[in-house]
XYZ file of C-alpha atoms in Angstrom:
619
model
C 2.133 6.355 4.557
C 2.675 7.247 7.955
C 6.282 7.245 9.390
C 7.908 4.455 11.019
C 10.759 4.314 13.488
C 14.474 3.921 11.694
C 16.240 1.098 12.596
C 18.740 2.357 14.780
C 22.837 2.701 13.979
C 25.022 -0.100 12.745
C 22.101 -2.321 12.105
C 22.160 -4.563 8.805
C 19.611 -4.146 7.052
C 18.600 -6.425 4.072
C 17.787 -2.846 1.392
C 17.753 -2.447 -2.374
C 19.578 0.222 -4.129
C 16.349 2.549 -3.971
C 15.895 1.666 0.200
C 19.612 2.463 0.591
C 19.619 5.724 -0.971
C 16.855 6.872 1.069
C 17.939 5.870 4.397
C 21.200 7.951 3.443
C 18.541 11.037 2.440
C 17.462 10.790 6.098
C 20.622 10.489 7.665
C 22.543 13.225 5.960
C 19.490 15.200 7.539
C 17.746 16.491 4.169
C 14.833 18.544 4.797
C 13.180 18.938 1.886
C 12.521 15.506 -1.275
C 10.417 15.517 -4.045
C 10.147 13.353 -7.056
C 7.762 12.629 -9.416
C 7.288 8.725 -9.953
C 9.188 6.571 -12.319
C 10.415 3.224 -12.871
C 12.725 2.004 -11.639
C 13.577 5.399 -9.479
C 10.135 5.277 -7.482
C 10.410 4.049 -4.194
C 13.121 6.369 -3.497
C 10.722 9.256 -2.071
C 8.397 6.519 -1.238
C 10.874 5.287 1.544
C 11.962 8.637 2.131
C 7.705 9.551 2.912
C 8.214 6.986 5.600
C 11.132 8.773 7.948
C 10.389 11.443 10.060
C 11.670 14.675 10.414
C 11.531 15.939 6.543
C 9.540 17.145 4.094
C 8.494 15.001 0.933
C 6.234 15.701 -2.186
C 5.206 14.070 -4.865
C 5.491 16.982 -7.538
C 3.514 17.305 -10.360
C 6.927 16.880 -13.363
C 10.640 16.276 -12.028
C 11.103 19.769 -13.368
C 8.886 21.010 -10.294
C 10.638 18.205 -8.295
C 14.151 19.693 -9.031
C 13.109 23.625 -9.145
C 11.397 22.218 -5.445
C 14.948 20.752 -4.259
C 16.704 23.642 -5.495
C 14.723 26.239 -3.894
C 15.581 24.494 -0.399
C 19.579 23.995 -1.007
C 19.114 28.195 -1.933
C 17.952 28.560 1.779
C 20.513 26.388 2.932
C 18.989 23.086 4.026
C 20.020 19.809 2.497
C 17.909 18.439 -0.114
C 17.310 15.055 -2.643
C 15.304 15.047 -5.515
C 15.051 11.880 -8.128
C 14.047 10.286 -11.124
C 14.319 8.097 -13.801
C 16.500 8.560 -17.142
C 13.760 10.207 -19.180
C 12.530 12.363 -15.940
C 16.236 14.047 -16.337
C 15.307 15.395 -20.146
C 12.000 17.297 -18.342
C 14.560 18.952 -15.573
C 17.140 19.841 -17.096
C 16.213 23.294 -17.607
C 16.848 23.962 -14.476
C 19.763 21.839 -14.225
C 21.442 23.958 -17.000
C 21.386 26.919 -14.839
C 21.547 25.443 -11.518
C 25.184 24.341 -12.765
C 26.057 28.427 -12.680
C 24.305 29.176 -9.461
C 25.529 26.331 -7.407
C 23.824 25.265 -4.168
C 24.576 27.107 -0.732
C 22.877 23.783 1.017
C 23.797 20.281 -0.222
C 21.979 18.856 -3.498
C 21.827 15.608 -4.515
C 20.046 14.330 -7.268
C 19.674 11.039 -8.151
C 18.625 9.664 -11.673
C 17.699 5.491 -12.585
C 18.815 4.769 -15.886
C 16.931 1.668 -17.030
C 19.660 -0.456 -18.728
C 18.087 -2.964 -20.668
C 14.925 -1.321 -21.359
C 13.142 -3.010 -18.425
C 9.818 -0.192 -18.282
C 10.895 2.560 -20.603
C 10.875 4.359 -24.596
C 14.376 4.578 -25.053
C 17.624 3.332 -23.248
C 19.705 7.148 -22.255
C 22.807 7.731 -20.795
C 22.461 9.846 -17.761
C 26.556 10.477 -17.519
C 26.412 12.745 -20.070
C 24.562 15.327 -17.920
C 27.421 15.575 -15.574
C 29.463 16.556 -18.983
C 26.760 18.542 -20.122
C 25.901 20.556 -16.974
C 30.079 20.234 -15.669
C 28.822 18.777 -12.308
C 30.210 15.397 -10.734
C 28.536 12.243 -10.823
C 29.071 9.051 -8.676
C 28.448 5.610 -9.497
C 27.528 2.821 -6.866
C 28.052 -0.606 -7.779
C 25.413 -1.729 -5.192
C 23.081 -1.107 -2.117
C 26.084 -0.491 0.222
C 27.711 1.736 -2.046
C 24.307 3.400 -2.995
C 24.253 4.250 1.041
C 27.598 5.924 1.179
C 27.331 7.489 -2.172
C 24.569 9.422 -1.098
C 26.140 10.513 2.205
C 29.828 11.471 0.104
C 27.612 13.241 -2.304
C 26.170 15.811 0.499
C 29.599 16.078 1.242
C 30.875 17.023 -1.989
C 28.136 19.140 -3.158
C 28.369 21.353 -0.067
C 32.301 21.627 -0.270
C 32.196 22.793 -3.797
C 28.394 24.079 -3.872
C 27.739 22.427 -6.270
C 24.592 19.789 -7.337
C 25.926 16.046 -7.258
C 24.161 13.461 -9.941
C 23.896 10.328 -8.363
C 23.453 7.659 -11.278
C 22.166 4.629 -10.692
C 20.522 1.846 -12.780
C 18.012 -0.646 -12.635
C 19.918 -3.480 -11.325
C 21.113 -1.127 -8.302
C 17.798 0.227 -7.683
C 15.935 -3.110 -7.245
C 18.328 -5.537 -6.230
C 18.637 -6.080 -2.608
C 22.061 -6.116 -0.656
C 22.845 -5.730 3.179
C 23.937 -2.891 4.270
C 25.214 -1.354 7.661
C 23.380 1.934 8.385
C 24.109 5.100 10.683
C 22.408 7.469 12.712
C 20.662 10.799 11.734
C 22.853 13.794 11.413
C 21.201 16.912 12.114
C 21.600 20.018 9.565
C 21.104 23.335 10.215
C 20.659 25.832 7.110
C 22.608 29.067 6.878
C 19.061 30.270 5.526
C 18.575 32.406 2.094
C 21.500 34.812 1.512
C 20.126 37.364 -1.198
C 23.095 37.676 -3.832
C 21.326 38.508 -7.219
C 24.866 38.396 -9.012
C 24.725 34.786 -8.322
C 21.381 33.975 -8.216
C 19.266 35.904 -10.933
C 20.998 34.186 -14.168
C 20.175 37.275 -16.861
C 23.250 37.472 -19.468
C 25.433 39.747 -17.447
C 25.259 37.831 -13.957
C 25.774 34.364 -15.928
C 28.631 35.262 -18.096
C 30.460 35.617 -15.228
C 29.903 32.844 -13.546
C 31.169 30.601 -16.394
C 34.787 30.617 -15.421
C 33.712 29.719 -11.708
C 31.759 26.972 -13.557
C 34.953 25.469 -15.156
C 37.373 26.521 -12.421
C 35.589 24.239 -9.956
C 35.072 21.622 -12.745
C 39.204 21.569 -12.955
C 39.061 21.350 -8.731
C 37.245 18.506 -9.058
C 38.796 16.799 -11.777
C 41.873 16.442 -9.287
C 39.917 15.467 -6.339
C 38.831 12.677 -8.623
C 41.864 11.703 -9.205
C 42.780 11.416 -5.627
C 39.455 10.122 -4.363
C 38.935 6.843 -2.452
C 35.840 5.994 -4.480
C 38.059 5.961 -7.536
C 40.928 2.850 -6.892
C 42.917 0.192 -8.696
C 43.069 -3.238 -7.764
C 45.864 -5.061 -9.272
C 45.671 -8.853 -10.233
C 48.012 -11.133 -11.677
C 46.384 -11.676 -14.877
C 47.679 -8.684 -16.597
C 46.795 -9.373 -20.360
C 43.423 -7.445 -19.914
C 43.176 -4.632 -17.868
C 39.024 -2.661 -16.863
C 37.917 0.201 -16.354
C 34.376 0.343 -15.420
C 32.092 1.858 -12.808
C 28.826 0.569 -11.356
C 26.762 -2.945 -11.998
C 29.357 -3.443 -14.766
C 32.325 -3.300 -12.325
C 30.543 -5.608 -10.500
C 30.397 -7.948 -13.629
C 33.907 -7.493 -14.458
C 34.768 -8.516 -10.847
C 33.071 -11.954 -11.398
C 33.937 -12.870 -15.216
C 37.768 -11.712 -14.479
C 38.309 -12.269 -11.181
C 42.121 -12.034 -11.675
C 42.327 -9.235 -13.859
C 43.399 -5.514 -12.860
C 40.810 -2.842 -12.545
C 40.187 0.867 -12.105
C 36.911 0.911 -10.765
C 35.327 4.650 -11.145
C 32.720 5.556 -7.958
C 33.741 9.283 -8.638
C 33.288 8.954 -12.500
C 32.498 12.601 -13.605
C 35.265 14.206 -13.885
C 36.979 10.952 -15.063
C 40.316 11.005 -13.365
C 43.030 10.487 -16.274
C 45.735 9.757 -14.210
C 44.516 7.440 -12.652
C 43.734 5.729 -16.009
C 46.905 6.133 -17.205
C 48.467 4.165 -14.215
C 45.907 1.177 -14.913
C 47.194 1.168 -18.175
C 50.587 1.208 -17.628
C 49.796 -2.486 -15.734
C 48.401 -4.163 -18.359
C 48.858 -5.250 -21.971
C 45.502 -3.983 -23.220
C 42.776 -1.656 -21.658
C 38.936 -2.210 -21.875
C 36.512 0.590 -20.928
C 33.375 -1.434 -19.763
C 30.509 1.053 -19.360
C 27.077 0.657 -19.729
C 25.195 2.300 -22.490
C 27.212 5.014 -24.432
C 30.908 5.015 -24.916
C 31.545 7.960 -22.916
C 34.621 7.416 -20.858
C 36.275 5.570 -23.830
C 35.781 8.336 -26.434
C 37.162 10.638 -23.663
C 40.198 8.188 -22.920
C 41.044 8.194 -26.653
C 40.696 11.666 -26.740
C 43.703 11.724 -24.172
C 45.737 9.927 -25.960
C 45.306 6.530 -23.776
C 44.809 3.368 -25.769
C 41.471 1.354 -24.952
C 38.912 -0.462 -26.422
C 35.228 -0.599 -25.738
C 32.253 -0.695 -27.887
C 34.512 -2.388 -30.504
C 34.224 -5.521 -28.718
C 30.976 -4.534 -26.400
C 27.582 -4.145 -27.414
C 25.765 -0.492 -27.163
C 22.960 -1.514 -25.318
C 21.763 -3.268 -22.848
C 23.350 -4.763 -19.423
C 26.883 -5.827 -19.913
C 26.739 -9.386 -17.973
C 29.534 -11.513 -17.929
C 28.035 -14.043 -20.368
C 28.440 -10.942 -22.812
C 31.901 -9.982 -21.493
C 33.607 -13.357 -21.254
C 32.917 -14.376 -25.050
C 33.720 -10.239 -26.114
C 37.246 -11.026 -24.223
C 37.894 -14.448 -25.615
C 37.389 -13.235 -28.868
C 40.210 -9.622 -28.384
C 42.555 -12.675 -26.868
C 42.151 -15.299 -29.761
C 40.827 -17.854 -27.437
C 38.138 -20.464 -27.994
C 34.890 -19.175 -26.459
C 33.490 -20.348 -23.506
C 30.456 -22.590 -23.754
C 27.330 -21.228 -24.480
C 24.523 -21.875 -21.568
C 21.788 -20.939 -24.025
C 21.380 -24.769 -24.623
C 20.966 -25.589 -21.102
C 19.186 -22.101 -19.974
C 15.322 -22.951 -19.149
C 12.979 -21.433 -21.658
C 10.605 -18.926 -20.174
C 6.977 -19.023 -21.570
C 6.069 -15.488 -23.282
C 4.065 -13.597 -21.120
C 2.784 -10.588 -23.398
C 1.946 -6.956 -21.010
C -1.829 -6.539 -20.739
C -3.833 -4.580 -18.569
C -5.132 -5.293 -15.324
C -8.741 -7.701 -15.035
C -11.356 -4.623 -15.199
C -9.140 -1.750 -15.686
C -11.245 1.043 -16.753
C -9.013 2.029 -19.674
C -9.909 -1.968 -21.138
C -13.475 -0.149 -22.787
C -11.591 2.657 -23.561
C -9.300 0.561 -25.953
C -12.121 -1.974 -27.035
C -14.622 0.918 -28.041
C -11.519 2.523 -29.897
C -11.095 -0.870 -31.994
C -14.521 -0.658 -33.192
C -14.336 2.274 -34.653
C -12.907 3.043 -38.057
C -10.939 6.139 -39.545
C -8.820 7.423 -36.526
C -5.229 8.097 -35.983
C -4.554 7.199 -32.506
C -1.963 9.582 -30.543
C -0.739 7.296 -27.131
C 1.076 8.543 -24.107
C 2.986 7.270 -21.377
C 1.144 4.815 -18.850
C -1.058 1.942 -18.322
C -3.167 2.921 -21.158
C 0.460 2.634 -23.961
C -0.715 -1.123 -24.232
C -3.367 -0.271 -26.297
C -0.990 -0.523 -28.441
C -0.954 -4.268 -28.000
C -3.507 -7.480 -28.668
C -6.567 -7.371 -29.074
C -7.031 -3.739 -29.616
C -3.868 -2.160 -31.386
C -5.964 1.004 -30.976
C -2.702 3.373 -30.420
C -0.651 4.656 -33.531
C 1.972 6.837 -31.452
C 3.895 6.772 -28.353
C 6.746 9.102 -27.931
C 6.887 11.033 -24.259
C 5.006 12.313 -21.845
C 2.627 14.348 -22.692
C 3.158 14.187 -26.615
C 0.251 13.043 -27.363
C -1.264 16.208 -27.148
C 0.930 18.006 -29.506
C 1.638 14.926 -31.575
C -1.942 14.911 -32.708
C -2.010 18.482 -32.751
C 0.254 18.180 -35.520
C -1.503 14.935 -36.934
C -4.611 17.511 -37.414
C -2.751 20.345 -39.131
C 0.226 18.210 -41.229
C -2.763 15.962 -42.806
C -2.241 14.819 -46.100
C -4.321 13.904 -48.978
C -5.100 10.383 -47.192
C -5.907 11.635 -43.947
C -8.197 14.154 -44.800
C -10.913 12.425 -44.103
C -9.257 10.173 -40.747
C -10.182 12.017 -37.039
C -7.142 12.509 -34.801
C -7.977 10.769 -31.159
C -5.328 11.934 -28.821
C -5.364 9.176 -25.642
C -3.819 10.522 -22.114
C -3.580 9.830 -18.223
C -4.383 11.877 -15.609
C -1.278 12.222 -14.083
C 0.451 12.660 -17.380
C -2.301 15.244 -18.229
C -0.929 17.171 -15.174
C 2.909 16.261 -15.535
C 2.666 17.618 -19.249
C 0.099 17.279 -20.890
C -2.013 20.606 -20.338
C 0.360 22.969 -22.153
C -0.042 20.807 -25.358
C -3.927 20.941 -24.845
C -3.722 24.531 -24.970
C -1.648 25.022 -27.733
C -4.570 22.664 -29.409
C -7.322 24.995 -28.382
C -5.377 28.241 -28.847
C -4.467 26.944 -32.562
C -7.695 25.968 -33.437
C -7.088 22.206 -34.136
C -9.613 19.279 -34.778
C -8.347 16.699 -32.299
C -10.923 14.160 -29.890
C -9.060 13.757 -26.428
C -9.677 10.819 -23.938
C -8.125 11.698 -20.649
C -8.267 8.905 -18.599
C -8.681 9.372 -15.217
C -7.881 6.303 -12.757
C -6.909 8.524 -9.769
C -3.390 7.252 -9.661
C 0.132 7.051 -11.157
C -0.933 3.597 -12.532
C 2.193 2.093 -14.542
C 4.556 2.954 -11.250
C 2.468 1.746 -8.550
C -0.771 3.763 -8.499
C 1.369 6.875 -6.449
C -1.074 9.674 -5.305
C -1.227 12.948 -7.469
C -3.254 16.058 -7.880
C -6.250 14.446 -9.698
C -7.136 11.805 -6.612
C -6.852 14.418 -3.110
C -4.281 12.400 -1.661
C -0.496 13.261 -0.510
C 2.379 11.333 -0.656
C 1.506 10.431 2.827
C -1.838 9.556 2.058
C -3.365 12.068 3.877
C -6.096 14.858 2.492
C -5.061 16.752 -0.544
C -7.124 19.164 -3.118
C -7.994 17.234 -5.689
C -8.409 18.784 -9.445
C -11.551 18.665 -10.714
C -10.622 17.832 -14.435
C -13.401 19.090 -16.499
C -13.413 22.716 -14.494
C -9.413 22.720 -15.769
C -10.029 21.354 -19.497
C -12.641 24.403 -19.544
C -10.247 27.138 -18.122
C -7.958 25.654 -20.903
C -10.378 27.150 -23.506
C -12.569 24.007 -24.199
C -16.069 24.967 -25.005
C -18.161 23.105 -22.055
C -20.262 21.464 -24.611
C -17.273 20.194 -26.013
C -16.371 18.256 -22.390
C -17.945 14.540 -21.518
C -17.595 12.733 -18.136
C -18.504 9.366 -18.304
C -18.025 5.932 -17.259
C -15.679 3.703 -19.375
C -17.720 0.437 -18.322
C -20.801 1.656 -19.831
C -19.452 0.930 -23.393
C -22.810 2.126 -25.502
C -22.406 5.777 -23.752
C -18.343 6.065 -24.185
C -18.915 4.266 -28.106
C -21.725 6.761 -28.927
C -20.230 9.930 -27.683
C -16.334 9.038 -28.789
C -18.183 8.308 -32.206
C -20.254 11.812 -32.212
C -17.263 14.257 -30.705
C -14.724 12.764 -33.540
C -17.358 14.165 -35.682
C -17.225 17.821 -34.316
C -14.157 19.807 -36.268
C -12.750 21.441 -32.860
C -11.422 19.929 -29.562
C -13.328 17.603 -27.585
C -12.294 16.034 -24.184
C -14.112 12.775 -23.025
C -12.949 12.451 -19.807
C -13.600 8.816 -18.491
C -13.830 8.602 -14.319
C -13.380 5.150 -12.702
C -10.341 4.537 -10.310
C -7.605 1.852 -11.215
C -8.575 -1.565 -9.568
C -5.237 -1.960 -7.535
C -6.241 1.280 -5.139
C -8.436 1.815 -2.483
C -10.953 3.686 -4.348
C -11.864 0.853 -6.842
C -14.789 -1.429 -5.213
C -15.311 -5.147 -6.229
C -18.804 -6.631 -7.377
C -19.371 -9.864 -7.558
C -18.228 -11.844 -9.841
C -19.161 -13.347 -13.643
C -19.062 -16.806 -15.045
C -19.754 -18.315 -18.179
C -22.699 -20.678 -19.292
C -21.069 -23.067 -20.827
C -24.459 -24.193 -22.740
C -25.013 -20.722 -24.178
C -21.653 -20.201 -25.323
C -22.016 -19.811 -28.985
C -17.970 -19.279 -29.567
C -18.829 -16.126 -30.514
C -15.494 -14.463 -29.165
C -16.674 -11.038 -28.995
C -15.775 -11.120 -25.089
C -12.256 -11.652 -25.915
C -11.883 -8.537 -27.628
C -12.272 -6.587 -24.446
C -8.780 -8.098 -23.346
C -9.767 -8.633 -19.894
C -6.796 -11.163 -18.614
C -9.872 -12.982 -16.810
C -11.086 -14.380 -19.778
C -9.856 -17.679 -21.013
C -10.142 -19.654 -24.293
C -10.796 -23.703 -23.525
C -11.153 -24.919 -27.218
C -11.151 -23.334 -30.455
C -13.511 -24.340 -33.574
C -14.319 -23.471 -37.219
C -18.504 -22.976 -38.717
C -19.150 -22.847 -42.174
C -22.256 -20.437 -42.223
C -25.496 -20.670 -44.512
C -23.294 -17.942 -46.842
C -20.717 -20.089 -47.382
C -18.597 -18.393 -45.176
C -16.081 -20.016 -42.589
C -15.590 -18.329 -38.946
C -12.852 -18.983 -36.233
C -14.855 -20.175 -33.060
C -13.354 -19.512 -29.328
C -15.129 -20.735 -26.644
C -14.308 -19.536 -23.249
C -14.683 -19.235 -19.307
C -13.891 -16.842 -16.776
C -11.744 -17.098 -14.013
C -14.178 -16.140 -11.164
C -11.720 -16.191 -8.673
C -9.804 -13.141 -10.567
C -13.202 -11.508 -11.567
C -14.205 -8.709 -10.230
C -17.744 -7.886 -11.615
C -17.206 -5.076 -14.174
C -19.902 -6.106 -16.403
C -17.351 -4.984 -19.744
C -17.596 -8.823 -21.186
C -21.240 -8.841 -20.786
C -22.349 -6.076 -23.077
C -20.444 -7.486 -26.306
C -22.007 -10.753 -25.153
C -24.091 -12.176 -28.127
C -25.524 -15.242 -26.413
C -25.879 -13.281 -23.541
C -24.231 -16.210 -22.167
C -22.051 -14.657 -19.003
C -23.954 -14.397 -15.955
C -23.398 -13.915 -11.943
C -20.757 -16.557 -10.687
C -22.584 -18.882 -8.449
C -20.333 -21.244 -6.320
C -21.058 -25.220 -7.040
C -20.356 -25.639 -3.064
C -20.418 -22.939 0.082
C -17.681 -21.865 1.139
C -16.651 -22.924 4.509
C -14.645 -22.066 7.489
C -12.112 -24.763 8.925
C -10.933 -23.832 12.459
């Protein structure tokens, strides 16, 4: 992406949470970004790629992406790194020991939680790393406050050198707000100060920076107390009191528009104080956070009387059609009507994969064959898991599937002894953490068949450059990895590694179906780009005879989206036997001339699309 020109000071500009956050990167003059990609934190750096006058990286985990950021607040520039919920659990090494260090330039890192399980495994609570690590967080309720967030939080974390966690969720990252921007503020880095007391944590040097650790967590504890972003506003309905922080301030505000509230920008430390003068307003007090009942347990633990998760559910977003009956209910009122009557009912629309995405052979070659235990990963390729192949067994994190069917191998029991462990992976997740489990698999000897699946991009997030495709974040000439060199320096045997092409479904059935065979590790590496990036080219396109259709349905299986039942039958056959006939057609307009359908193709009844008229041009 080449760099545009910012819009210039005190415009309003129409930005989502994500948009907002990186305008503020560029105009607290940060230097250095990096983030790996991950819904619903990924168009952070992507925006950010776009300004001028920094530095931005994709990196390879948000480990690197942090250890990157960190290494450039050491030399005294300003830098941003972020990532989604999950990405926190890979960087928090660092973050651990970053928390005794400190910065010497500001550090800001953001982290999406993805509240209500929009793209993700599990639903985490990113507040607790400000408790676990003692560093602050802040909490924007929307794109405006994302902006100024970011800009306090430079502020902050160079006052107190200290890393700032900027949480976020989905609903701020994606939903768009106005928001009244400023100009770029240059910043000039002291440069690296050597100090190896501070900044080489063995046992001696860290021990004594605990105290520092909890001396500055008590300085900011009463900053929070005294801080504009944390603020009461009164209301005459005094029955109810809130404390909340966030989208679920924001909820509050609307189901309770009378009602007082301690709304929490600067929630890590939580300011007690301050929640002891809200609830000296009000009858009761209701903590209203969104997952994990953090500042209630911690409210309690003061001695301050509140309810929460009592009365609130533990996941999901807390909207005011959840708050307004939870409220009615603590007040002995009748509950408001329900809108689920009138609410408009949403036809189903099951995930699938992309019309000719090269992992759809993968997943129908996988289906046809029998005795495997399927290890899954994170990506495109986890709906496998779904109709028509349900050809995954596992999906924990990225990168487990390497070790999960490591241990799948060597924890077999009687009934697996005879199954072969398939292990199914991405190529960016290969890179992002996948490789150290390979070579634990091929230092320890196991028996595991690996598909890496190599589409050239970050599919699931956008199809984001990495390592395996030679392009930046910009766009612009990278190395690329050349992945069955690396599977060989990882200790597979060469005759043990496979490139081929996932569309030619006899060659990826017949060697998947020999290499499961083989007691050692195997890689099959499959090498066809994802169809939404540059790389992929269209052929033309496939429609169906409707006079050689047999109903066969064997077409279906490969789960191409393009592919469309128009009547469904029954045939008794000369055995006595009755079949489920599906006759279908193509959508030519969608199709993009993989050739996958045709091969499973009985009747041999798909063939070129021809148009029933030319197409012509209308001035």
């Amino acid at each position: 992406m080449a760099a545009v020109m910012p819009a210039p000071a005190a415009s309003r500009l129409f930005l989502s949470g994500n948009e907002a956050v990186a305008r503020a990167v560029w105009e607290a003059g940060v230097k250095v970004a990096a983030a790996y990609p991950g819904t619903p934190a990924t168009e952070m750096l992507e925006v950010i790629a776009t300004y001028p006058d920094l530095y931005a990286e994709w990196s390879v985990n948000e480990k690197v992406s942090l250890e990157v950021a960190i290494g450039a607040a050491y030399a005294g520039s300003r830098a941003f790194c972020c990532m989604k919920h999950v990405g926190m659990n890979v960087a928090s090494d660092a973050l651990m020991t970053l928390t005794l260090t400190g910065v010497s330039g500001g550090l800001v890192i953001a982290v999406a939680d993805d509240v209500g399980l929009s793209s993700s495994q599990n639903e985490q609570d990113s507040r607790y790393w400000g408790r676990f690590a003692h560093v602050p967080v802040f909490e924007p309720a929307d794109s405006q406050e994302a902006y100024a967030m970011t800009l306090a939080a430079f502020e902050l974390s160079e006052r107190f050198q200290v890393p700032v966690i900027l949480r976020m969720t989905t609903r701020i990252n994606h939903v768009k707000a106005l928001v009244t921007v400023g100009e770029r503020q240059a910043h000039v880095g002291a440069g690296f100060r050597k100090d190896q007391a501070r900044f080489v944590m063995v046992p001696g040097n860290a021990g004594k920076r605990i105290p520092l650790m909890f001396q500055r967590e008590r300085d900011l504890r009463a900053l929070a107390e005294t801080s504009p972003l944390n603020f009461i506003e009164t209301g005459s309905d005094r029955r109810v009191g809130f404390i909340a922080s966030g989208p679920a301030y924001m909820h509050v505000r609307e189901a309770f528009p009378e009602a007082p509230v301690l709304k929490l920008g600067f929630s890590c430390p939580v300011p007690f104080e301050k929640c002891r003068e809200l609830a000296a307003l009000v009858d009761q007090v209701v903590v209203v956070e969104e997952v994990e009942p953090l500042v209630e347990t911690e409210l309690k633990a003061q001695g301050i009387a509140v309810i929460g998760k009592a009365i609130l559910p533990v996941q999901g977003e807390l909207s005011p059609a959840v708050l307004k009956p939870a409220i009615a209910r603590l007040l002995g009122e009748p509950l408001p009507e329900s809108q689920a009557a009138t609410a408009l009912q949403v036809f189903p629309r099951p995930p699938t994969m992309c019309v000719a995405c090269p992992h759809l052979g993968v997943y129908y070659t996988l289906s046809q064959v029998r005795n495997l235990n399927i290890s899954g990963d994170i990506g495109c390729y986890t709906l496998g898991a779904g109709h028509p192949w349900q050809a995954m067994d596992t999906c924990v994190s990225m990168g487990a599937s390497m070790g999960i069917a490591h241990g799948m191998d060597k924890g077999r029991g009687e009934s697996d002894k005879d199954k072969r462990v398939v292990a199914v992976i991405g190529d960016s997740t290969f890179l992002h953490m996948g490789m150290q489990g390979l070579l634990d698999m091929v230092y320890n000897k196991g028996n595991v068949t690996v598909l890496l699946l190599d589409n050239r991009a970050v599919g699931m997030t956008g199809g984001q450059d990495n390592p395996g495709n030679g392009r930046d974040v910009h766009g612009d000439d990278a190395p690329r990895v050349d992945f069955a060199k690396l599977v060989s320096a990882l200790g597979v045997k060469d005759e043990r590694i496979h490139v081929v092409n996932p569309y030619e479904l006899p060659v990826l059935f017949k060697t998947i179906r020999e290499e499961v065979k083989v007691p050692e590790v195997s890689v099959i590496i499959t090498d066809q780009p994802c169809v939404l990036i540059k790389d992929y080219h269209k052929l033309k396109p496939y429609a169906v005879d409707e006079d050689k259709c047999t109903g066969c349905g064997n077409c279906i299986d490969v789960g191409c989206p393009a592919i469309h039942v128009t009547r469904r039958g029954k045939e008794v056959k000369a055995s006595g036997r009755e079949v489920d006939l599906a006759f279908v057609r193509i959508e030519s307009s969608v199709c993009t001339g993989c050739g996958l359908c045709l091969q499973p193709c009985a009747p041999k009844a798909i063939e070129p699309y021809v148009p029933s008229a030319p197409i012509t041009l209308v001035k």
